[in-house]
Coordinates of C-alpha atoms in Angstrom, one line a residue:
X1 CA 106.6 92.1 94.3
X2 CA 109.5 91.8 91.5
X3 CA 107.6 89.2 90.1
X4 CA 104.5 91.2 89.9
X5 CA 106.0 93.8 88.3
X6 CA 107.6 91.6 85.5
X7 CA 104.5 89.8 85.1
X8 CA 102.4 92.4 84.6
X9 CA 104.6 94.2 82.4
X10 CA 104.3 91.1 80.4
X11 CA 100.9 90.7 80.4
X12 CA 100.4 94.3 79.4
X13 CA 102.9 93.4 75.7
X14 CA 100.4 90.5 75.2
X15 CA 96.8 92.7 75.6
X16 CA 97.8 95.2 72.6
X17 CA 96.2 95.3 69.5
X18 CA 99.1 94.8 67.3
X19 CA 100.4 91.5 69.4
X20 CA 103.9 90.0 68.5
X21 CA 105.1 86.8 68.4
X22 CA 108.6 87.6 70.6
X23 CA 106.1 89.0 73.2
X24 CA 104.4 85.6 73.6
X25 CA 107.6 83.9 73.4
X26 CA 109.1 85.8 76.1
X27 CA 106.4 85.8 78.7
X28 CA 106.5 81.9 77.9
X29 CA 110.0 81.9 78.7
X30 CA 110.4 83.9 81.8
X31 CA 107.1 81.7 83.5
X32 CA 109.5 78.6 82.5
X33 CA 112.7 80.0 84.2
X34 CA 109.6 80.8 87.1
X35 CA 108.9 77.4 87.2
X36 CA 112.3 75.9 87.2
X37 CA 113.4 78.7 89.9
X38 CA 110.5 77.5 92.3
X39 CA 111.6 73.4 91.9
X40 CA 115.2 74.5 92.6
X41 CA 113.9 76.2 96.0
X42 CA 111.4 73.4 96.9
X43 CA 114.4 71.2 96.3
X44 CA 116.7 73.4 99.2
X45 CA 114.1 73.8 101.6
X46 CA 112.6 70.8 101.4
X47 CA 108.6 71.9 100.9
X48 CA 106.5 70.0 98.9
X49 CA 103.0 72.0 99.7
X50 CA 100.4 74.4 98.3
X51 CA 101.6 72.9 94.5
X52 CA 97.9 73.2 93.2
X53 CA 98.0 77.2 94.5
X54 CA 101.6 78.2 93.1
X55 CA 102.7 75.3 90.2
X56 CA 99.4 74.6 88.7
X57 CA 98.6 78.2 88.3
X58 CA 101.7 79.0 86.2
X59 CA 101.2 75.9 84.3
X60 CA 97.6 76.8 83.3
X61 CA 98.7 79.9 82.0
X62 CA 101.9 78.9 80.3
X63 CA 99.1 76.2 78.3
X64 CA 97.2 79.0 77.9
X65 CA 99.7 81.5 76.6
X66 CA 101.0 78.7 74.4
X67 CA 97.8 78.3 72.9
X68 CA 96.8 81.8 72.0
X69 CA 100.2 81.9 70.2
X70 CA 99.7 78.5 68.5
X71 CA 95.9 80.0 67.3
X72 CA 97.6 83.2 66.3
X73 CA 100.7 81.8 64.2
X74 CA 99.5 78.5 63.7
X75 CA 101.9 78.1 60.6
X76 CA 105.6 78.3 62.8
X77 CA 106.2 74.6 63.8
X78 CA 108.5 75.6 66.3
X79 CA 106.2 77.1 68.8
X80 CA 103.9 73.9 68.1
X81 CA 107.1 71.5 69.0
X82 CA 108.0 74.2 72.3
X83 CA 104.6 73.5 73.4
X84 CA 105.4 69.8 73.0
X85 CA 108.4 70.0 74.5
X86 CA 106.8 71.9 77.7
X87 CA 104.2 69.0 78.4
X88 CA 106.5 66.3 78.5
X89 CA 108.9 68.3 80.6
X90 CA 105.8 68.6 82.8
X91 CA 104.2 65.3 82.7
X92 CA 100.9 67.1 81.1
X93 CA 100.0 63.7 79.5
X94 CA 96.3 65.2 78.5
X95 CA 96.8 68.6 77.4
X96 CA 99.7 67.2 75.4
X97 CA 97.3 64.6 73.9
X98 CA 95.3 67.9 72.8
X99 CA 98.0 69.8 71.5
X100 CA 99.2 66.9 68.9
X101 CA 95.4 66.6 67.8
X102 CA 94.9 70.1 67.0
X103 CA 98.8 70.4 65.5
X104 CA 98.3 67.6 63.3
X105 CA 94.8 69.0 62.2
X106 CA 96.9 72.1 61.4
X107 CA 100.2 70.5 59.8
X108 CA 98.9 66.8 58.3
X109 CA 101.4 67.6 55.4
X110 CA 104.4 67.2 57.6
X111 CA 105.1 63.0 58.3
X112 CA 107.8 63.6 61.1
X113 CA 105.3 65.3 63.3
X114 CA 102.8 62.5 62.6
X115 CA 105.9 60.2 63.7
X116 CA 106.5 61.8 67.0
X117 CA 102.8 61.7 67.9
X118 CA 102.2 58.3 67.2
X119 CA 105.6 57.3 69.2
X120 CA 104.7 59.2 72.2
X121 CA 101.7 57.2 72.7
X122 CA 103.6 54.1 71.9
X123 CA 106.3 54.7 74.1
X124 CA 104.8 57.2 76.6
X125 CA 100.9 56.4 76.9
X126 CA 102.1 52.2 76.0
X127 CA 98.7 52.7 73.8
X128 CA 99.6 50.7 70.6
X129 CA 95.9 51.0 69.3
X130 CA 96.1 55.1 69.0
X131 CA 99.5 54.8 67.8
X132 CA 98.4 52.3 65.2
X133 CA 95.1 55.1 64.3
X134 CA 97.3 57.5 64.2
X135 CA 99.5 56.0 61.7
X136 CA 96.5 54.7 59.6
X137 CA 95.5 58.4 59.5
X138 CA 98.5 59.9 58.8
X139 CA 99.0 57.1 55.8
X140 CA 95.9 58.3 54.3
X141 CA 97.4 61.7 53.6
X142 CA 101.1 60.2 52.8
X143 CA 100.5 56.9 50.6
X144 CA 103.9 56.7 49.7
X145 CA 105.8 58.2 52.3
X146 CA 108.8 55.1 53.1
X147 CA 109.6 57.0 56.4
X148 CA 105.9 56.6 57.7
X149 CA 105.7 52.8 56.5
X150 CA 108.8 52.1 58.1
X151 CA 108.3 53.5 61.6
X152 CA 104.5 52.1 61.5
X153 CA 106.8 48.6 60.9
X154 CA 108.5 49.1 63.4
X155 CA 105.6 50.0 66.1
X156 CA 103.8 46.5 64.8
X157 CA 107.0 44.7 65.5
X158 CA 107.6 46.5 69.1
X159 CA 103.5 45.8 69.6
X160 CA 104.3 42.1 69.0
X161 CA 107.5 42.0 71.2
X162 CA 105.4 43.9 74.2
X163 CA 102.7 41.0 74.3
X164 CA 105.3 38.1 73.8
X165 CA 107.1 39.4 77.1
X166 CA 103.3 40.1 78.6
X167 CA 102.5 36.3 77.8
X168 CA 105.8 35.1 78.9
X169 CA 105.6 36.6 82.2
X170 CA 101.6 35.4 82.8
X171 CA 103.3 31.8 81.9
X172 CA 106.2 32.3 84.6
X173 CA 103.7 33.3 87.3
X174 CA 101.2 30.6 85.9
X175 CA 98.1 32.8 86.1
X176 CA 94.6 32.0 84.8
X177 CA 94.2 34.5 81.9
X178 CA 90.7 33.3 82.0
X179 CA 89.2 34.4 78.3
X180 CA 92.0 36.4 77.3
X181 CA 93.9 34.9 74.8
X182 CA 97.3 36.3 72.9
X183 CA 96.8 35.4 69.0
X184 CA 99.6 33.7 67.8
X185 CA 99.5 35.5 64.3
X186 CA 100.0 39.4 66.5
X187 CA 102.9 37.5 68.5
X188 CA 104.7 36.2 65.2
X189 CA 104.4 39.5 63.8
X190 CA 101.7 39.3 61.2
X191 CA 100.7 42.6 61.5
X192 CA 104.1 44.1 60.9
X193 CA 104.0 41.4 57.7
X194 CA 101.2 43.0 56.4
X195 CA 102.7 46.6 56.5
X196 CA 105.5 45.5 54.4
X197 CA 104.0 43.6 52.1
X198 CA 100.8 46.8 51.6
X199 CA 104.1 49.1 51.7
X200 CA 106.2 47.1 48.8
X201 CA 103.2 47.5 46.6
X202 CA 103.1 51.5 46.9
X203 CA 106.5 52.2 47.4
X204 CA 109.4 50.9 44.9
X205 CA 113.2 51.5 45.4
X206 CA 115.9 49.2 47.0
X207 CA 116.6 51.5 49.8
X208 CA 113.1 51.1 51.3
X209 CA 113.3 47.5 51.3
X210 CA 116.6 47.3 53.1
X211 CA 115.6 50.0 56.0
X212 CA 112.9 47.6 56.7
X213 CA 114.8 44.4 56.6
X214 CA 117.2 46.2 58.7
X215 CA 114.2 47.2 61.2
X216 CA 113.3 43.5 61.2
X217 CA 116.9 42.1 62.4
X218 CA 116.3 44.1 65.5
X219 CA 113.3 41.9 66.7
X220 CA 114.7 38.2 67.6
X221 CA 111.3 36.5 66.5
X222 CA 111.1 37.8 62.7
X223 CA 113.6 35.1 61.0
X224 CA 110.5 34.3 58.4
X225 CA 109.7 37.7 57.7
X226 CA 113.4 38.4 57.2
X227 CA 113.4 35.5 55.3
X228 CA 110.4 37.0 52.9
X229 CA 112.1 40.2 52.7
X230 CA 115.5 39.0 51.4
X231 CA 113.4 37.2 49.1
X232 CA 111.5 40.0 47.6
X233 CA 114.8 41.6 47.6
X234 CA 116.5 39.5 45.5
X235 CA 113.7 38.8 42.9
X236 CA 112.3 42.3 42.4
X237 CA 115.8 44.1 42.4
X238 CA 118.1 41.8 41.3
X239 CA 119.6 44.0 38.9
X240 CA 120.1 47.1 41.5
X241 CA 124.2 47.0 42.8
X242 CA 122.8 47.7 46.4
X243 CA 121.2 44.4 46.4
X244 CA 124.5 43.0 45.4
X245 CA 125.9 44.9 47.9
X246 CA 123.7 43.8 50.9
X247 CA 124.1 40.3 50.0
X248 CA 127.8 40.1 49.6
X249 CA 128.3 42.3 52.9
X250 CA 126.0 39.6 54.4
X251 CA 128.5 37.3 54.2
X252 CA 130.8 38.5 56.9
X253 CA 128.0 38.0 59.7
X254 CA 126.6 34.6 58.1
X255 CA 128.6 30.8 58.4
X256 CA 130.8 31.5 61.3
X257 CA 130.2 31.2 65.0
X258 CA 130.9 34.8 66.9
X259 CA 134.5 34.4 68.2
X260 CA 135.3 33.9 72.2
X261 CA 137.9 35.2 74.4
X262 CA 139.6 31.7 74.3
X263 CA 139.4 31.9 70.6
X264 CA 143.2 31.4 69.3
X265 CA 144.2 34.6 67.4
X266 CA 145.1 32.7 64.0
X267 CA 141.9 31.2 64.0
X268 CA 140.0 34.4 64.3
X269 CA 142.2 35.6 61.4
X270 CA 141.5 32.6 59.6
X271 CA 137.8 32.8 60.0
X272 CA 138.0 36.7 58.7
X273 CA 139.7 35.6 55.6
X274 CA 137.7 33.2 54.8
X275 CA 134.5 35.7 55.2
X276 CA 136.0 38.2 53.5
X277 CA 136.7 35.7 50.7
X278 CA 133.1 35.0 50.4
X279 CA 132.0 38.3 50.2
X280 CA 134.2 38.9 47.3
X281 CA 133.3 35.9 45.6
X282 CA 129.9 37.4 45.8
X283 CA 130.8 40.7 44.7
X284 CA 132.7 39.4 41.6
X285 CA 129.7 37.3 40.7
X286 CA 128.0 40.5 41.1
X287 CA 130.2 42.4 38.8
X288 CA 129.7 40.1 36.2
X289 CA 125.9 39.7 36.7
X290 CA 125.9 44.4 36.9
X291 CA 128.5 45.4 35.0
X292 CA 127.9 49.0 35.8
X293 CA 130.2 51.7 37.4
X294 CA 127.9 51.8 40.8
X295 CA 128.5 48.3 41.1
X296 CA 132.4 48.7 40.9
X297 CA 132.1 51.7 42.9
X298 CA 130.4 49.6 45.6
X299 CA 133.0 46.8 45.5
X300 CA 135.6 48.9 46.2
X301 CA 134.1 51.1 48.8
X302 CA 134.0 47.6 50.6
X303 CA 137.7 46.2 50.0
X304 CA 138.6 50.1 50.7
X305 CA 136.8 49.8 54.3
X306 CA 138.2 46.4 55.0
X307 CA 141.7 47.5 54.2
X308 CA 141.6 50.8 56.8
X309 CA 139.8 48.3 59.5
X310 CA 142.8 47.9 62.1
X311 CA 144.5 44.3 62.6
X312 CA 147.8 42.9 64.6
X313 CA 147.9 40.5 61.8
X314 CA 150.3 41.8 58.9
X315 CA 148.9 38.5 56.6
X316 CA 145.5 39.8 56.5
X317 CA 146.6 43.3 55.8
X318 CA 148.4 42.2 52.9
X319 CA 145.8 40.0 51.8
X320 CA 143.5 43.1 51.9
X321 CA 145.7 45.4 50.1
X322 CA 146.3 43.1 47.2
X323 CA 142.6 42.4 47.0
X324 CA 142.0 46.1 46.9
X325 CA 144.5 46.7 44.2
X326 CA 143.4 43.6 42.0
X327 CA 139.8 45.4 42.5
X328 CA 140.9 48.3 41.4
X329 CA 142.8 47.0 38.3
X330 CA 140.0 45.4 37.4
X331 CA 137.4 48.1 37.4
X332 CA 140.6 50.2 35.3
X333 CA 140.2 47.5 32.6
X334 CA 136.8 47.3 32.3
X335 CA 136.9 51.3 32.0
X336 CA 133.9 51.9 34.9
X337 CA 136.6 53.2 37.5
X338 CA 134.9 56.1 38.5
X339 CA 137.1 59.4 38.4
X340 CA 136.8 59.6 42.2
X341 CA 138.4 56.4 43.1
X342 CA 141.3 56.9 40.9
X343 CA 142.8 59.5 43.8
X344 CA 142.4 56.3 46.1
X345 CA 144.2 54.0 44.2
X346 CA 147.0 56.1 43.2
X347 CA 147.4 57.0 47.1
X348 CA 148.0 53.0 48.0
X349 CA 150.3 52.5 45.1
X350 CA 152.3 55.5 46.6
X351 CA 152.1 54.0 50.0
X352 CA 152.9 50.8 48.9
X353 CA 156.1 51.8 47.1
X354 CA 154.8 50.6 43.7
X355 CA 156.1 53.8 42.0
X356 CA 156.0 52.8 38.7
X357 CA 152.8 51.2 38.5
X358 CA 151.5 54.4 40.2
X359 CA 152.9 56.8 37.2
X360 CA 151.1 54.3 34.7
X361 CA 147.6 54.7 36.7
X362 CA 148.4 58.6 36.5
X363 CA 148.8 58.6 33.3
X364 CA 145.7 56.3 32.1
X365 CA 143.3 58.4 34.6
X366 CA 144.4 61.1 32.4
X367 CA 143.8 59.8 29.1
X368 CA 140.1 58.4 30.3
X369 CA 139.3 62.1 31.9
X370 CA 142.0 64.4 29.6
X371 CA 139.4 67.4 30.5
X372 CA 139.2 67.2 34.2
X373 CA 141.2 69.3 36.2
X374 CA 141.1 66.8 39.5
X375 CA 143.1 64.2 37.3
X376 CA 146.0 66.1 36.0
X377 CA 146.2 67.7 39.0
X378 CA 146.5 64.1 40.6
X379 CA 149.0 63.0 38.2
X380 CA 151.2 66.4 38.1
X381 CA 151.2 65.8 41.9
X382 CA 152.4 61.7 41.4
X383 CA 155.2 63.4 39.5
X384 CA 156.2 66.1 41.6
X385 CA 156.5 63.8 44.5
X386 CA 158.3 61.0 43.0
X387 CA 160.7 63.7 41.3
X388 CA 160.6 62.6 37.7
X389 CA 161.9 64.5 34.8
X390 CA 159.1 65.1 32.6
X391 CA 157.0 67.2 35.0
X392 CA 157.2 70.3 32.8
X393 CA 156.3 68.1 29.3
X394 CA 153.2 67.2 31.7
X395 CA 152.1 70.8 33.0
X396 CA 152.1 71.8 29.1
X397 CA 149.9 68.7 27.9
X398 CA 147.8 69.4 30.8
X399 CA 147.1 73.1 29.9
X400 CA 146.5 71.8 26.0
X401 CA 144.0 69.7 27.0
X402 CA 141.7 71.8 29.6
X403 CA 140.0 74.5 28.9
X404 CA 140.9 77.8 30.3
X405 CA 138.6 78.5 32.6
X406 CA 138.8 76.2 36.0
X407 CA 142.8 75.9 35.2
X408 CA 144.0 77.8 38.5
X409 CA 144.9 74.8 40.4
X410 CA 147.2 73.8 37.8
X411 CA 149.0 77.1 37.1
X412 CA 149.2 77.6 41.0
X413 CA 150.7 73.9 41.2
X414 CA 153.1 74.9 38.3
X415 CA 154.5 78.0 39.7
X416 CA 155.1 76.5 43.1
X417 CA 157.0 73.5 41.8
X418 CA 158.6 76.0 39.6
X419 CA 159.8 78.4 42.5
X420 CA 161.4 75.2 44.0
X421 CA 163.4 73.8 41.0
X422 CA 163.6 76.0 37.8
X423 CA 165.8 79.2 37.6
X424 CA 164.4 82.7 38.4
X425 CA 164.0 83.6 34.8
X426 CA 161.9 80.8 33.8
X427 CA 159.7 81.4 37.2
X428 CA 159.2 84.9 36.1
X429 CA 158.3 83.7 32.6
X430 CA 155.6 81.7 34.0
X431 CA 154.1 83.6 36.2
X432 CA 153.6 86.3 33.1
X433 CA 152.2 83.5 31.2
X434 CA 150.0 82.4 33.9
X435 CA 148.7 85.8 34.3
X436 CA 147.7 85.4 30.2
X437 CA 146.3 82.2 30.3
X438 CA 143.6 82.5 33.2
X439 CA 140.7 84.2 33.5
X440 CA 140.6 87.5 34.8
X441 CA 138.8 86.0 38.2
X442 CA 141.4 83.3 38.6
X443 CA 144.3 85.8 37.4
X444 CA 143.8 87.4 41.7
X445 CA 145.1 84.9 43.0
X446 CA 148.1 84.4 40.9
X447 CA 149.2 88.2 40.9
X448 CA 149.3 87.9 45.0
X449 CA 151.5 84.8 44.5
X450 CA 153.8 86.7 41.9
X451 CA 154.4 89.6 44.3
X452 CA 155.6 87.8 47.0
X453 CA 157.6 85.4 45.4
X454 CA 159.1 88.8 43.4
X455 CA 159.7 90.2 46.7
X456 CA 161.1 87.2 48.7
X457 CA 163.8 87.0 45.1
X458 CA 163.9 90.4 43.5
X459 CA 163.8 93.2 46.4
X460 CA 161.8 96.0 47.2
X461 CA 162.7 98.2 44.2
X462 CA 162.0 95.0 41.8
X463 CA 158.2 94.4 43.1
X464 CA 157.3 98.1 43.8
X465 CA 157.7 97.9 39.8
X466 CA 155.7 95.1 39.6
X467 CA 153.3 96.6 41.9
X468 CA 152.5 99.4 39.3
X469 CA 152.6 97.3 36.5
X470 CA 149.9 94.6 37.6
X471 CA 148.0 97.4 39.0
X472 CA 147.2 98.2 35.1
X473 CA 144.6 95.1 34.6
X474 CA 141.7 94.1 36.6
X475 CA 140.6 92.3 38.9
X476 CA 142.4 93.0 42.4
X477 CA 142.0 91.6 45.7
X478 CA 141.8 92.9 48.9
X479 CA 144.8 90.7 50.0
X480 CA 147.1 91.8 46.9
X481 CA 147.1 95.5 48.6
X482 CA 147.1 94.9 52.0
X483 CA 150.4 92.3 51.0
X484 CA 152.1 95.5 49.3
X485 CA 151.3 97.9 52.3
X486 CA 153.0 95.1 54.4
X487 CA 155.5 94.6 52.2
X488 CA 156.6 98.6 52.7
X489 CA 155.9 98.8 56.3
X490 CA 158.7 96.4 56.4
X491 CA 161.3 98.8 54.9
X492 CA 163.5 100.8 57.4
X493 CA 162.5 103.6 55.4
X494 CA 158.8 103.3 55.1
X495 CA 157.5 106.2 53.8
X496 CA 153.8 107.3 54.1
X497 CA 153.2 108.8 50.7
X498 CA 154.2 105.0 49.0
X499 CA 151.6 104.0 52.1
X500 CA 149.0 106.7 51.1
X501 CA 149.2 105.6 47.5
X502 CA 148.3 101.7 48.4
X503 CA 145.7 102.4 50.5
X504 CA 143.9 105.0 47.9
X505 CA 144.2 102.1 45.3
X506 CA 143.0 99.5 47.7
X507 CA 139.9 101.9 48.5
X508 CA 139.2 102.7 45.1
X509 CA 138.6 98.9 44.4
X510 CA 137.2 98.1 48.0
X511 CA 135.9 101.1 49.7
X512 CA 132.9 100.9 49.2
X513 CA 132.2 97.1 50.9
X514 CA 135.4 97.3 53.4
X515 CA 135.1 99.4 56.8
X516 CA 138.4 97.9 58.3
X517 CA 140.0 99.3 55.4
X518 CA 139.6 102.9 56.3
X519 CA 140.3 102.2 60.1
X520 CA 143.6 101.1 58.8
X521 CA 144.1 104.5 56.9
X522 CA 143.1 106.4 59.5
X523 CA 145.0 104.5 61.9
X524 CA 148.3 104.7 59.5
X525 CA 147.8 108.4 59.3
X526 CA 147.5 108.7 63.2
X527 CA 150.2 106.6 64.3
X528 CA 152.9 107.0 61.1
X529 CA 155.8 109.4 62.5
X530 CA 155.2 111.2 58.7
X531 CA 151.3 110.7 59.0
X532 CA 149.2 113.7 59.1
X533 CA 146.5 113.2 61.9
X534 CA 144.5 116.7 60.3
X535 CA 143.9 114.2 57.3
X536 CA 141.6 112.0 59.2
X537 CA 138.4 114.1 59.1
X538 CA 138.6 114.0 55.4
X539 CA 139.3 110.3 55.3
X540 CA 136.2 110.1 57.7
X541 CA 134.0 112.2 55.7
X542 CA 135.2 109.7 52.7
X543 CA 134.1 106.9 54.2
X544 CA 130.6 108.0 55.3
X545 CA 130.0 108.8 51.8
X546 CA 131.3 105.9 50.0
X547 CA 130.0 103.3 52.4
X548 CA 127.3 101.6 51.9
X549 CA 124.1 100.9 53.8
X550 CA 124.6 98.7 57.2
X551 CA 128.6 99.4 56.6
X552 CA 128.1 103.0 57.2
X553 CA 126.9 102.1 61.2
X554 CA 129.5 99.4 61.6
X555 CA 131.9 101.9 60.4
X556 CA 130.9 104.7 63.3
X557 CA 130.9 102.7 66.0
X558 CA 134.7 101.6 65.0
X559 CA 135.6 105.0 64.9
X560 CA 134.1 106.1 67.8
X561 CA 135.8 103.3 69.8
X562 CA 139.5 104.2 67.7
X563 CA 138.8 107.7 69.5
X564 CA 138.2 106.5 72.7
X565 CA 141.2 104.0 72.6
X566 CA 139.7 100.9 72.8
X567 CA 140.1 99.6 69.5

């Protein structure tokens, strides 16, 4: 009865004139949950009968609901995919074939759906022919889609591998195949070769060639095909850094047998060192042939990857470090070292206790990228870490070179360093200077830091004078006011008069966008010994007038919880 009642209610909703997608989704979800429940109950009581009368009728209803929903909301891809997932879950192959056919007729502009359908035909229905037809249809709509070609290429290789296995099994069983013959060309991946050649004409770029090569390497009968792709790569894209990067990294895999458990440790280390040397020889040739920033980037990335690999051999670790530092130096001398890599270089130098070299590199980086805040920040951090004498001079130089906008990280670093190093007077003067030097939006952060530092070093009276002074210049942050409220609360004689002043100032700035501020003000009036609970009504009225949009509803619900003691 409960099932009937619920199903009837859901059925009424989808029979209305104004249909809603949510009603269909809810109905489908209910029926799917019911199927799962029946499945569990069958398993529990061991009753496998009457599936046609029970499950099949529900499955038929769910399919018809999906068909109506996808017919009404054709553009909703997620709805189509839900139907596909349902068909797969309940092994409805015939129905799924229809769903894919209809979906691809409507959404022919989405390559991912074509790939999904072809993959299903290949892997579930074991039909290479149907998968091939789908890929060929897809390529008529998307003749320059790299992903489609990659998956088509993979499918042809999978088909060839499947036929090779079949032939092998027939030969082992010594069965007479009669007139049926396996084509040697197909067994050797000739179809995949045709796909690759066709794709190479239409799709330019190393990335596609490398993607196809990585797919071909998954199959053990594609040596000739791999060779052809590699030759094409070297001929057509000899000046591309990615080609050189691949050729260099390939040396790690070539030329040495795989080490076994019985191979001596020292021999493994020497073999790995030799492979890495061969890689670096290719990279050295690459940076001479293609002297670009991207090429150096590939070389350095490789060196860093090898250096970061774990090894128990100190000798190998030291070799990798020396090689990496040497490559960094060469790239820097060529003026082709990307800005982002200077930080990693400095970190390596500092970790290796090469502090003098680190200072030189940091200075050279700021000469190359004199407008970059990050580079100056990096140099200053090195000087501070090494406790050098010329930190102040370097800060002055940085501020002079960098434009005022975006200098907040430099000022923040400067005042933080000054707090721990300079006198209170110098630090205060620096804070005052930073507020004038930065843009109004950036000065907000410095105001919070200045307030906090003044309270820690000058006490309550001084911070109160500073707060009044800073309030004369907008903008402010909410944390600026909350910090002052917190400072007031920490005093032994916490005055409600002062708290009201701080809340009122904060509400003038953030009263229209922040519900919690109003609630905190009300709580303060209720809980403070000198508070006036009778003011809560007027604060509530002001909040209702001042808050915007959905925030009013949010405030009302929170205020109700506060009144009932749940907040």
